[in-house]
PDB file of N, CA, C and O in Angstrom:
ATOM      1  N   UNK J 300      -8.242   2.771 -11.598  1.00  0.00           N
ATOM      2  CA  UNK J 300      -7.583   3.681 -10.689  1.00  0.00           C
ATOM      3  C   UNK J 300      -7.340   3.064  -9.317  1.00  0.00           C
ATOM      4  O   UNK J 300      -6.971   3.769  -8.398  1.00  0.00           O
ATOM      5  N   UNK J 301      -7.555   1.761  -9.171  1.00  0.00           N
ATOM      6  CA  UNK J 301      -7.267   1.082  -7.913  1.00  0.00           C
ATOM      7  C   UNK J 301      -5.753   0.920  -7.822  1.00  0.00           C
ATOM      8  O   UNK J 301      -5.144   0.300  -8.696  1.00  0.00           O
ATOM      9  N   UNK J 302      -5.123   1.475  -6.789  1.00  0.00           N
ATOM     10  CA  UNK J 302      -3.657   1.536  -6.749  1.00  0.00           C
ATOM     11  C   UNK J 302      -2.941   0.190  -6.868  1.00  0.00           C
ATOM     12  O   UNK J 302      -1.869   0.122  -7.436  1.00  0.00           O
ATOM     13  N   UNK J 303      -3.524  -0.880  -6.364  1.00  0.00           N
ATOM     14  CA  UNK J 303      -2.834  -2.167  -6.432  1.00  0.00           C
ATOM     15  C   UNK J 303      -2.770  -2.671  -7.873  1.00  0.00           C
ATOM     16  O   UNK J 303      -1.787  -3.280  -8.287  1.00  0.00           O
ATOM     17  N   UNK J 304      -3.794  -2.406  -8.656  1.00  0.00           N
ATOM     18  CA  UNK J 304      -3.847  -2.882 -10.036  1.00  0.00           C
ATOM     19  C   UNK J 304      -3.409  -1.837 -11.061  1.00  0.00           C
ATOM     20  O   UNK J 304      -3.224  -2.170 -12.229  1.00  0.00           O
ATOM     21  N   UNK J 305      -3.253  -0.607 -10.651  1.00  0.00           N
ATOM     22  CA  UNK J 305      -2.991   0.485 -11.591  1.00  0.00           C
ATOM     23  C   UNK J 305      -1.739   0.287 -12.448  1.00  0.00           C
ATOM     24  O   UNK J 305      -1.790   0.570 -13.650  1.00  0.00           O
ATOM     25  N   UNK J 306      -0.611  -0.183 -11.915  1.00  0.00           N
ATOM     26  CA  UNK J 306       0.559  -0.321 -12.796  1.00  0.00           C
ATOM     27  C   UNK J 306       0.324  -1.289 -13.955  1.00  0.00           C
ATOM     28  O   UNK J 306       0.708  -1.007 -15.095  1.00  0.00           O
ATOM     29  N   UNK J 307      -0.328  -2.406 -13.689  1.00  0.00           N
ATOM     30  CA  UNK J 307      -0.567  -3.385 -14.754  1.00  0.00           C
ATOM     31  C   UNK J 307      -1.632  -2.903 -15.731  1.00  0.00           C
ATOM     32  O   UNK J 307      -1.459  -2.986 -16.948  1.00  0.00           O
ATOM     33  N   UNK J 308      -2.732  -2.407 -15.187  1.00  0.00           N
ATOM     34  CA  UNK J 308      -3.848  -1.995 -16.035  1.00  0.00           C
ATOM     35  C   UNK J 308      -3.474  -0.780 -16.870  1.00  0.00           C
ATOM     36  O   UNK J 308      -3.790  -0.716 -18.065  1.00  0.00           O
ATOM     37  N   UNK J 309      -2.780   0.189 -16.284  1.00  0.00           N
ATOM     38  CA  UNK J 309      -2.413   1.389 -17.036  1.00  0.00           C
ATOM     39  C   UNK J 309      -1.404   1.057 -18.131  1.00  0.00           C
ATOM     40  O   UNK J 309      -1.448   1.632 -19.218  1.00  0.00           O
ATOM     41  N   UNK J 310      -0.520   0.110 -17.872  1.00  0.00           N
ATOM     42  CA  UNK J 310       0.425  -0.311 -18.903  1.00  0.00           C
ATOM     43  C   UNK J 310      -0.322  -0.872 -20.112  1.00  0.00           C
ATOM     44  O   UNK J 310      -0.018  -0.529 -21.260  1.00  0.00           O
ATOM     45  N   UNK J 311      -1.307  -1.702 -19.869  1.00  0.00           N
ATOM     46  CA  UNK J 311      -2.101  -2.279 -20.963  1.00  0.00           C
ATOM     47  C   UNK J 311      -2.914  -1.195 -21.656  1.00  0.00           C
ATOM     48  O   UNK J 311      -3.013  -1.178 -22.889  1.00  0.00           O
ATOM     49  N   UNK J 312      -3.488  -0.274 -20.874  1.00  0.00           N
ATOM     50  CA  UNK J 312      -4.284   0.807 -21.482  1.00  0.00           C
ATOM     51  C   UNK J 312      -3.438   1.686 -22.389  1.00  0.00           C
ATOM     52  O   UNK J 312      -3.898   2.131 -23.445  1.00  0.00           O
ATOM     53  N   UNK J 313      -2.197   1.951 -21.984  1.00  0.00           N
ATOM     54  CA  UNK J 313      -1.319   2.782 -22.813  1.00  0.00           C
ATOM     55  C   UNK J 313      -0.959   2.041 -24.102  1.00  0.00           C
ATOM     56  O   UNK J 313      -0.854   2.664 -25.163  1.00  0.00           O
ATOM     57  N   UNK J 314      -0.778   0.732 -24.025  1.00  0.00           N
ATOM     58  CA  UNK J 314      -0.461  -0.036 -25.229  1.00  0.00           C
ATOM     59  C   UNK J 314      -1.640  -0.130 -26.186  1.00  0.00           C
ATOM     60  O   UNK J 314      -1.471  -0.061 -27.403  1.00  0.00           O
ATOM     61  N   UNK J 315      -2.850  -0.299 -25.657  1.00  0.00           N
ATOM     62  CA  UNK J 315      -4.032  -0.511 -26.483  1.00  0.00           C
ATOM     63  C   UNK J 315      -4.611   0.807 -26.987  1.00  0.00           C
ATOM     64  O   UNK J 315      -5.007   0.915 -28.147  1.00  0.00           O
ATOM     65  N   UNK J 316      -4.692   1.809 -26.137  1.00  0.00           N
ATOM     66  CA  UNK J 316      -5.260   3.098 -26.527  1.00  0.00           C
ATOM     67  C   UNK J 316      -4.393   4.214 -25.948  1.00  0.00           C
ATOM     68  O   UNK J 316      -3.314   3.966 -25.441  1.00  0.00           O
ATOM     69  N   UNK J 317      -4.885   5.412 -26.011  1.00  0.00           N
ATOM     70  CA  UNK J 317      -4.139   6.552 -25.484  1.00  0.00           C
ATOM     71  C   UNK J 317      -4.982   7.241 -24.409  1.00  0.00           C
ATOM     72  O   UNK J 317      -5.784   8.139 -24.706  1.00  0.00           O
ATOM     73  N   UNK J 318      -4.811   6.833 -23.138  1.00  0.00           N
ATOM     74  CA  UNK J 318      -5.598   7.463 -22.067  1.00  0.00           C
ATOM     75  C   UNK J 318      -5.101   8.890 -21.821  1.00  0.00           C
ATOM     76  O   UNK J 318      -3.966   9.236 -22.146  1.00  0.00           O
ATOM     77  N   UNK J 319      -5.975   9.734 -21.259  1.00  0.00           N
ATOM     78  CA  UNK J 319      -5.558  11.107 -20.958  1.00  0.00           C
ATOM     79  C   UNK J 319      -4.382  11.118 -19.969  1.00  0.00           C
ATOM     80  O   UNK J 319      -4.223  10.228 -19.141  1.00  0.00           O
ATOM     81  N   UNK J 320      -3.569  12.151 -20.076  1.00  0.00           N
ATOM     82  CA  UNK J 320      -2.386  12.271 -19.227  1.00  0.00           C
ATOM     83  C   UNK J 320      -2.754  12.310 -17.744  1.00  0.00           C
ATOM     84  O   UNK J 320      -2.050  11.735 -16.911  1.00  0.00           O
ATOM     85  N   UNK J 321      -3.883  12.941 -17.401  1.00  0.00           N
ATOM     86  CA  UNK J 321      -4.252  13.048 -15.989  1.00  0.00           C
ATOM     87  C   UNK J 321      -4.524  11.672 -15.387  1.00  0.00           C
ATOM     88  O   UNK J 321      -4.236  11.439 -14.214  1.00  0.00           O
ATOM     89  N   UNK J 322      -5.072  10.743 -16.180  1.00  0.00           N
ATOM     90  CA  UNK J 322      -5.327   9.400 -15.669  1.00  0.00           C
ATOM     91  C   UNK J 322      -4.019   8.654 -15.412  1.00  0.00           C
ATOM     92  O   UNK J 322      -3.899   7.923 -14.425  1.00  0.00           O
ATOM     93  N   UNK J 323      -3.048   8.842 -16.253  1.00  0.00           N
ATOM     94  CA  UNK J 323      -1.743   8.223 -16.050  1.00  0.00           C
ATOM     95  C   UNK J 323      -1.091   8.788 -14.794  1.00  0.00           C
ATOM     96  O   UNK J 323      -0.545   8.040 -13.970  1.00  0.00           O
ATOM     97  N   UNK J 324      -1.153  10.093 -14.625  1.00  0.00           N
ATOM     98  CA  UNK J 324      -0.552  10.729 -13.449  1.00  0.00           C
ATOM     99  C   UNK J 324      -1.258  10.330 -12.153  1.00  0.00           C
ATOM    100  O   UNK J 324      -0.609  10.114 -11.131  1.00  0.00           O
ATOM    101  N   UNK J 325      -2.578  10.205 -12.196  1.00  0.00           N
ATOM    102  CA  UNK J 325      -3.327   9.760 -11.013  1.00  0.00           C
ATOM    103  C   UNK J 325      -2.955   8.322 -10.663  1.00  0.00           C
ATOM    104  O   UNK J 325      -2.789   7.986  -9.489  1.00  0.00           O
ATOM    105  N   UNK J 326      -2.795   7.477 -11.667  1.00  0.00           N
ATOM    106  CA  UNK J 326      -2.405   6.083 -11.416  1.00  0.00           C
ATOM    107  C   UNK J 326      -1.011   6.013 -10.794  1.00  0.00           C
ATOM    108  O   UNK J 326      -0.781   5.259  -9.836  1.00  0.00           O
ATOM    109  N   UNK J 327      -0.081   6.797 -11.295  1.00  0.00           N
ATOM    110  CA  UNK J 327       1.275   6.813 -10.744  1.00  0.00           C
ATOM    111  C   UNK J 327       1.276   7.372  -9.329  1.00  0.00           C
ATOM    112  O   UNK J 327       1.901   6.817  -8.423  1.00  0.00           O
ATOM    113  N   UNK J 328       0.565   8.474  -9.117  1.00  0.00           N
ATOM    114  CA  UNK J 328       0.501   9.080  -7.781  1.00  0.00           C
ATOM    115  C   UNK J 328      -0.180   8.189  -6.763  1.00  0.00           C
ATOM    116  O   UNK J 328       0.277   8.056  -5.621  1.00  0.00           O
ATOM    117  N   UNK J 329      -1.271   7.555  -7.161  1.00  0.00           N
ATOM    118  CA  UNK J 329      -1.974   6.650  -6.255  1.00  0.00           C
ATOM    119  C   UNK J 329      -1.141   5.439  -5.885  1.00  0.00           C
ATOM    120  O   UNK J 329      -1.128   4.994  -4.736  1.00  0.00           O
ATOM    121  N   UNK J 330      -0.415   4.916  -6.865  1.00  0.00           N
ATOM    122  CA  UNK J 330       0.456   3.775  -6.595  1.00  0.00           C
ATOM    123  C   UNK J 330       1.587   4.172  -5.648  1.00  0.00           C
ATOM    124  O   UNK J 330       1.904   3.450  -4.702  1.00  0.00           O
ATOM    125  N   UNK J 331       2.182   5.326  -5.882  1.00  0.00           N
ATOM    126  CA  UNK J 331       3.259   5.802  -5.001  1.00  0.00           C
ATOM    127  C   UNK J 331       2.772   6.042  -3.584  1.00  0.00           C
ATOM    128  O   UNK J 331       3.443   5.664  -2.614  1.00  0.00           O
ATOM    129  N   UNK J 332       1.591   6.645  -3.449  1.00  0.00           N
ATOM    130  CA  UNK J 332       1.037   6.899  -2.115  1.00  0.00           C
ATOM    131  C   UNK J 332       0.705   5.591  -1.402  1.00  0.00           C
ATOM    132  O   UNK J 332       0.934   5.456  -0.191  1.00  0.00           O
ATOM    133  N   UNK J 333       0.208   4.611  -2.138  1.00  0.00           N
ATOM    134  CA  UNK J 333      -0.111   3.312  -1.540  1.00  0.00           C
ATOM    135  C   UNK J 333       1.160   2.604  -1.067  1.00  0.00           C
ATOM    136  O   UNK J 333       1.185   2.019   0.012  1.00  0.00           O
ATOM    137  N   UNK J 334       2.202   2.662  -1.862  1.00  0.00           N
ATOM    138  CA  UNK J 334       3.473   2.049  -1.467  1.00  0.00           C
ATOM    139  C   UNK J 334       3.996   2.704  -0.192  1.00  0.00           C
ATOM    140  O   UNK J 334       4.435   2.017   0.740  1.00  0.00           O
ATOM    141  N   UNK J 335       3.969   4.025  -0.135  1.00  0.00           N
ATOM    142  CA  UNK J 335       4.437   4.732   1.061  1.00  0.00           C
ATOM    143  C   UNK J 335       3.593   4.375   2.284  1.00  0.00           C
ATOM    144  O   UNK J 335       4.139   4.187   3.382  1.00  0.00           O
ATOM    145  N   UNK J 336       2.285   4.261   2.123  1.00  0.00           N
ATOM    146  CA  UNK J 336       1.414   3.880   3.223  1.00  0.00           C
ATOM    147  C   UNK J 336       1.733   2.477   3.723  1.00  0.00           C
ATOM    148  O   UNK J 336       1.848   2.248   4.933  1.00  0.00           O
ATOM    149  N   UNK J 337       1.902   1.529   2.802  1.00  0.00           N
ATOM    150  CA  UNK J 337       2.221   0.148   3.188  1.00  0.00           C
ATOM    151  C   UNK J 337       3.561   0.070   3.909  1.00  0.00           C
ATOM    152  O   UNK J 337       3.708  -0.652   4.896  1.00  0.00           O
ATOM    153  N   UNK J 338       4.555   0.805   3.435  1.00  0.00           N
ATOM    154  CA  UNK J 338       5.873   0.805   4.083  1.00  0.00           C
ATOM    155  C   UNK J 338       5.779   1.419   5.466  1.00  0.00           C
ATOM    156  O   UNK J 338       6.387   0.913   6.422  1.00  0.00           O
ATOM    157  N   UNK J 339       5.016   2.494   5.620  1.00  0.00           N
ATOM    158  CA  UNK J 339       4.855   3.156   6.918  1.00  0.00           C
ATOM    159  C   UNK J 339       4.186   2.222   7.935  1.00  0.00           C
ATOM    160  O   UNK J 339       4.644   2.099   9.077  1.00  0.00           O
ATOM    161  N   UNK J 340       3.114   1.547   7.522  1.00  0.00           N
ATOM    162  CA  UNK J 340       2.421   0.613   8.419  1.00  0.00           C
ATOM    163  C   UNK J 340       3.322  -0.575   8.761  1.00  0.00           C
ATOM    164  O   UNK J 340       3.401  -0.992   9.919  1.00  0.00           O
ATOM    165  N   UNK J 341       4.034  -1.102   7.768  1.00  0.00           N
ATOM    166  CA  UNK J 341       4.935  -2.225   8.031  1.00  0.00           C
ATOM    167  C   UNK J 341       6.054  -1.820   8.985  1.00  0.00           C
ATOM    168  O   UNK J 341       6.446  -2.605   9.860  1.00  0.00           O
ATOM    169  N   UNK J 342       6.551  -0.605   8.861  1.00  0.00           N
ATOM    170  CA  UNK J 342       7.603  -0.130   9.767  1.00  0.00           C
ATOM    171  C   UNK J 342       7.085   0.004  11.190  1.00  0.00           C
ATOM    172  O   UNK J 342       7.800  -0.338  12.151  1.00  0.00           O
ATOM    173  N   UNK J 343       5.847   0.489  11.346  1.00  0.00           N
ATOM    174  CA  UNK J 343       5.269   0.589  12.691  1.00  0.00           C
ATOM    175  C   UNK J 343       5.112  -0.781  13.325  1.00  0.00           C
ATOM    176  O   UNK J 343       5.451  -0.984  14.488  1.00  0.00           O
ATOM    177  N   UNK J 344       4.596  -1.731  12.548  1.00  0.00           N
ATOM    178  CA  UNK J 344       4.410  -3.091  13.066  1.00  0.00           C
ATOM    179  C   UNK J 344       5.759  -3.692  13.435  1.00  0.00           C
ATOM    180  O   UNK J 344       5.913  -4.298  14.495  1.00  0.00           O
ATOM    181  N   UNK J 345       6.750  -3.514  12.589  1.00  0.00           N
ATOM    182  CA  UNK J 345       8.070  -4.081  12.860  1.00  0.00           C
ATOM    183  C   UNK J 345       8.680  -3.469  14.111  1.00  0.00           C
ATOM    184  O   UNK J 345       9.193  -4.178  14.969  1.00  0.00           O
ATOM    185  N   UNK J 346       8.612  -2.138  14.213  1.00  0.00           N
ATOM    186  CA  UNK J 346       9.223  -1.449  15.353  1.00  0.00           C
ATOM    187  C   UNK J 346       8.543  -1.822  16.662  1.00  0.00           C
ATOM    188  O   UNK J 346       9.214  -2.142  17.649  1.00  0.00           O
ATOM    189  N   UNK J 347       7.233  -1.812  16.689  1.00  0.00           N
ATOM    190  CA  UNK J 347       6.502  -2.062  17.929  1.00  0.00           C
ATOM    191  C   UNK J 347       6.492  -3.542  18.273  1.00  0.00           C
ATOM    192  O   UNK J 347       6.763  -3.929  19.403  1.00  0.00           O
ATOM    193  N   UNK J 348       6.189  -4.373  17.309  1.00  0.00           N
ATOM    194  CA  UNK J 348       5.948  -5.777  17.603  1.00  0.00           C
ATOM    195  C   UNK J 348       7.156  -6.672  17.537  1.00  0.00           C
ATOM    196  O   UNK J 348       7.512  -7.329  18.509  1.00  0.00           O
ATOM    197  N   UNK J 349       7.797  -6.688  16.410  1.00  0.00           N
ATOM    198  CA  UNK J 349       8.853  -7.662  16.197  1.00  0.00           C
ATOM    199  C   UNK J 349      10.072  -7.333  17.044  1.00  0.00           C
ATOM    200  O   UNK J 349      10.657  -8.212  17.676  1.00  0.00           O
ATOM    201  N   UNK J 350      10.463  -6.090  17.089  1.00  0.00           N
ATOM    202  CA  UNK J 350      11.646  -5.733  17.864  1.00  0.00           C
ATOM    203  C   UNK J 350      11.388  -5.803  19.364  1.00  0.00           C
ATOM    204  O   UNK J 350      12.295  -6.067  20.140  1.00  0.00           O
ATOM    205  N   UNK J 351      10.168  -5.585  19.788  1.00  0.00           N
ATOM    206  CA  UNK J 351       9.857  -5.593  21.215  1.00  0.00           C
ATOM    207  C   UNK J 351       9.617  -6.992  21.758  1.00  0.00           C
ATOM    208  O   UNK J 351      10.038  -7.314  22.856  1.00  0.00           O
ATOM    209  N   UNK J 352       8.924  -7.822  21.004  1.00  0.00           N
ATOM    210  CA  UNK J 352       8.471  -9.098  21.535  1.00  0.00           C
ATOM    211  C   UNK J 352       9.247 -10.294  20.996  1.00  0.00           C
ATOM    212  O   UNK J 352       9.519 -11.222  21.735  1.00  0.00           O
ATOM    213  N   UNK J 353       9.543 -10.310  19.715  1.00  0.00           N
ATOM    214  CA  UNK J 353      10.269 -11.415  19.120  1.00  0.00           C
ATOM    215  C   UNK J 353       9.436 -12.660  18.869  1.00  0.00           C
ATOM    216  O   UNK J 353       9.949 -13.650  18.386  1.00  0.00           O
ATOM    217  N   UNK J 354       8.156 -12.635  19.196  1.00  0.00           N
ATOM    218  CA  UNK J 354       7.286 -13.792  18.988  1.00  0.00           C
ATOM    219  C   UNK J 354       6.451 -13.596  17.722  1.00  0.00           C
ATOM    220  O   UNK J 354       6.317 -12.485  17.216  1.00  0.00           O
ATOM    221  N   UNK J 355       5.862 -14.667  17.231  1.00  0.00           N
ATOM    222  CA  UNK J 355       4.996 -14.587  16.067  1.00  0.00           C
ATOM    223  C   UNK J 355       3.663 -13.963  16.470  1.00  0.00           C
ATOM    224  O   UNK J 355       2.978 -14.481  17.344  1.00  0.00           O
ATOM    225  N   UNK J 356       3.277 -12.851  15.854  1.00  0.00           N
ATOM    226  CA  UNK J 356       2.048 -12.165  16.252  1.00  0.00           C
ATOM    227  C   UNK J 356       0.811 -12.738  15.572  1.00  0.00           C
ATOM    228  O   UNK J 356       0.896 -13.364  14.519  1.00  0.00           O
ATOM    229  N   UNK J 357      -0.341 -12.469  16.168  1.00  0.00           N
ATOM    230  CA  UNK J 357      -1.627 -12.805  15.556  1.00  0.00           C
ATOM    231  C   UNK J 357      -2.099 -11.602  14.751  1.00  0.00           C
ATOM    232  O   UNK J 357      -1.533 -10.506  14.857  1.00  0.00           O
ATOM    233  N   UNK J 358      -3.150 -11.781  13.952  1.00  0.00           N
ATOM    234  CA  UNK J 358      -3.683 -10.661  13.176  1.00  0.00           C
ATOM    235  C   UNK J 358      -4.219  -9.559  14.079  1.00  0.00           C
ATOM    236  O   UNK J 358      -4.086  -8.376  13.775  1.00  0.00           O
ATOM    237  N   UNK J 359      -4.817  -9.939  15.194  1.00  0.00           N
ATOM    238  CA  UNK J 359      -5.332  -8.949  16.148  1.00  0.00           C
ATOM    239  C   UNK J 359      -4.185  -8.098  16.710  1.00  0.00           C
ATOM    240  O   UNK J 359      -4.302  -6.879  16.818  1.00  0.00           O
ATOM    241  N   UNK J 360      -3.077  -8.731  17.043  1.00  0.00           N
ATOM    242  CA  UNK J 360      -1.919  -7.978  17.550  1.00  0.00           C
ATOM    243  C   UNK J 360      -1.333  -7.076  16.471  1.00  0.00           C
ATOM    244  O   UNK J 360      -0.939  -5.946  16.749  1.00  0.00           O
ATOM    245  N   UNK J 361      -1.262  -7.561  15.227  1.00  0.00           N
ATOM    246  CA  UNK J 361      -0.764  -6.728  14.133  1.00  0.00           C
ATOM    247  C   UNK J 361      -1.616  -5.477  13.966  1.00  0.00           C
ATOM    248  O   UNK J 361      -1.095  -4.375  13.770  1.00  0.00           O
ATOM    249  N   UNK J 362      -2.930  -5.652  14.019  1.00  0.00           N
ATOM    250  CA  UNK J 362      -3.840  -4.513  13.899  1.00  0.00           C
ATOM    251  C   UNK J 362      -3.627  -3.538  15.045  1.00  0.00           C
ATOM    252  O   UNK J 362      -3.586  -2.333  14.849  1.00  0.00           O
ATOM    253  N   UNK J 363      -3.485  -4.039  16.249  1.00  0.00           N
ATOM    254  CA  UNK J 363      -3.273  -3.182  17.415  1.00  0.00           C
ATOM    255  C   UNK J 363      -1.956  -2.427  17.300  1.00  0.00           C
ATOM    256  O   UNK J 363      -1.877  -1.237  17.595  1.00  0.00           O
ATOM    257  N   UNK J 364      -0.895  -3.107  16.855  1.00  0.00           N
ATOM    258  CA  UNK J 364       0.406  -2.457  16.701  1.00  0.00           C
ATOM    259  C   UNK J 364       0.377  -1.410  15.593  1.00  0.00           C
ATOM    260  O   UNK J 364       1.025  -0.361  15.696  1.00  0.00           O
ATOM    261  N   UNK J 365      -0.365  -1.664  14.513  1.00  0.00           N
ATOM    262  CA  UNK J 365      -0.451  -0.695  13.413  1.00  0.00           C
ATOM    263  C   UNK J 365      -1.185   0.568  13.855  1.00  0.00           C
ATOM    264  O   UNK J 365      -0.870   1.661  13.405  1.00  0.00           O
ATOM    265  N   UNK J 366      -2.154   0.421  14.763  1.00  0.00           N
ATOM    266  CA  UNK J 366      -2.908   1.576  15.242  1.00  0.00           C
ATOM    267  C   UNK J 366      -2.217   2.285  16.397  1.00  0.00           C
ATOM    268  O   UNK J 366      -2.609   3.399  16.756  1.00  0.00           O
ATOM    269  N   UNK J 367      -1.216   1.667  17.004  1.00  0.00           N
ATOM    270  CA  UNK J 367      -0.532   2.255  18.168  1.00  0.00           C
ATOM    271  C   UNK J 367       0.222   3.510  17.746  1.00  0.00           C
ATOM    272  O   UNK J 367       0.801   3.584  16.688  1.00  0.00           O
ATOM    273  N   UNK J 368       0.206   4.478  18.615  1.00  0.00           N
ATOM    274  CA  UNK J 368       0.871   5.747  18.319  1.00  0.00           C
ATOM    275  C   UNK J 368       2.209   5.762  18.885  1.00  0.00           C
ATOM    276  O   UNK J 368       3.181   6.239  18.697  1.00  0.00           O
TER     277      UNK J 368
END
């Protein structure tokens, strides 16, 4: 049920056995929510950092920009 691995693992589980429908739906929902979260954080970093400064950021700056409101 880890969202990063769920698409691959659930595909194999469906081929090998028949997991309950709720597990398939949780895997799909978790993956979708994770994708939306990653896109939202990347958009914040891009808007605050890249468009404002134009320089290559450090990890500390990326973290600060992701937390900025």
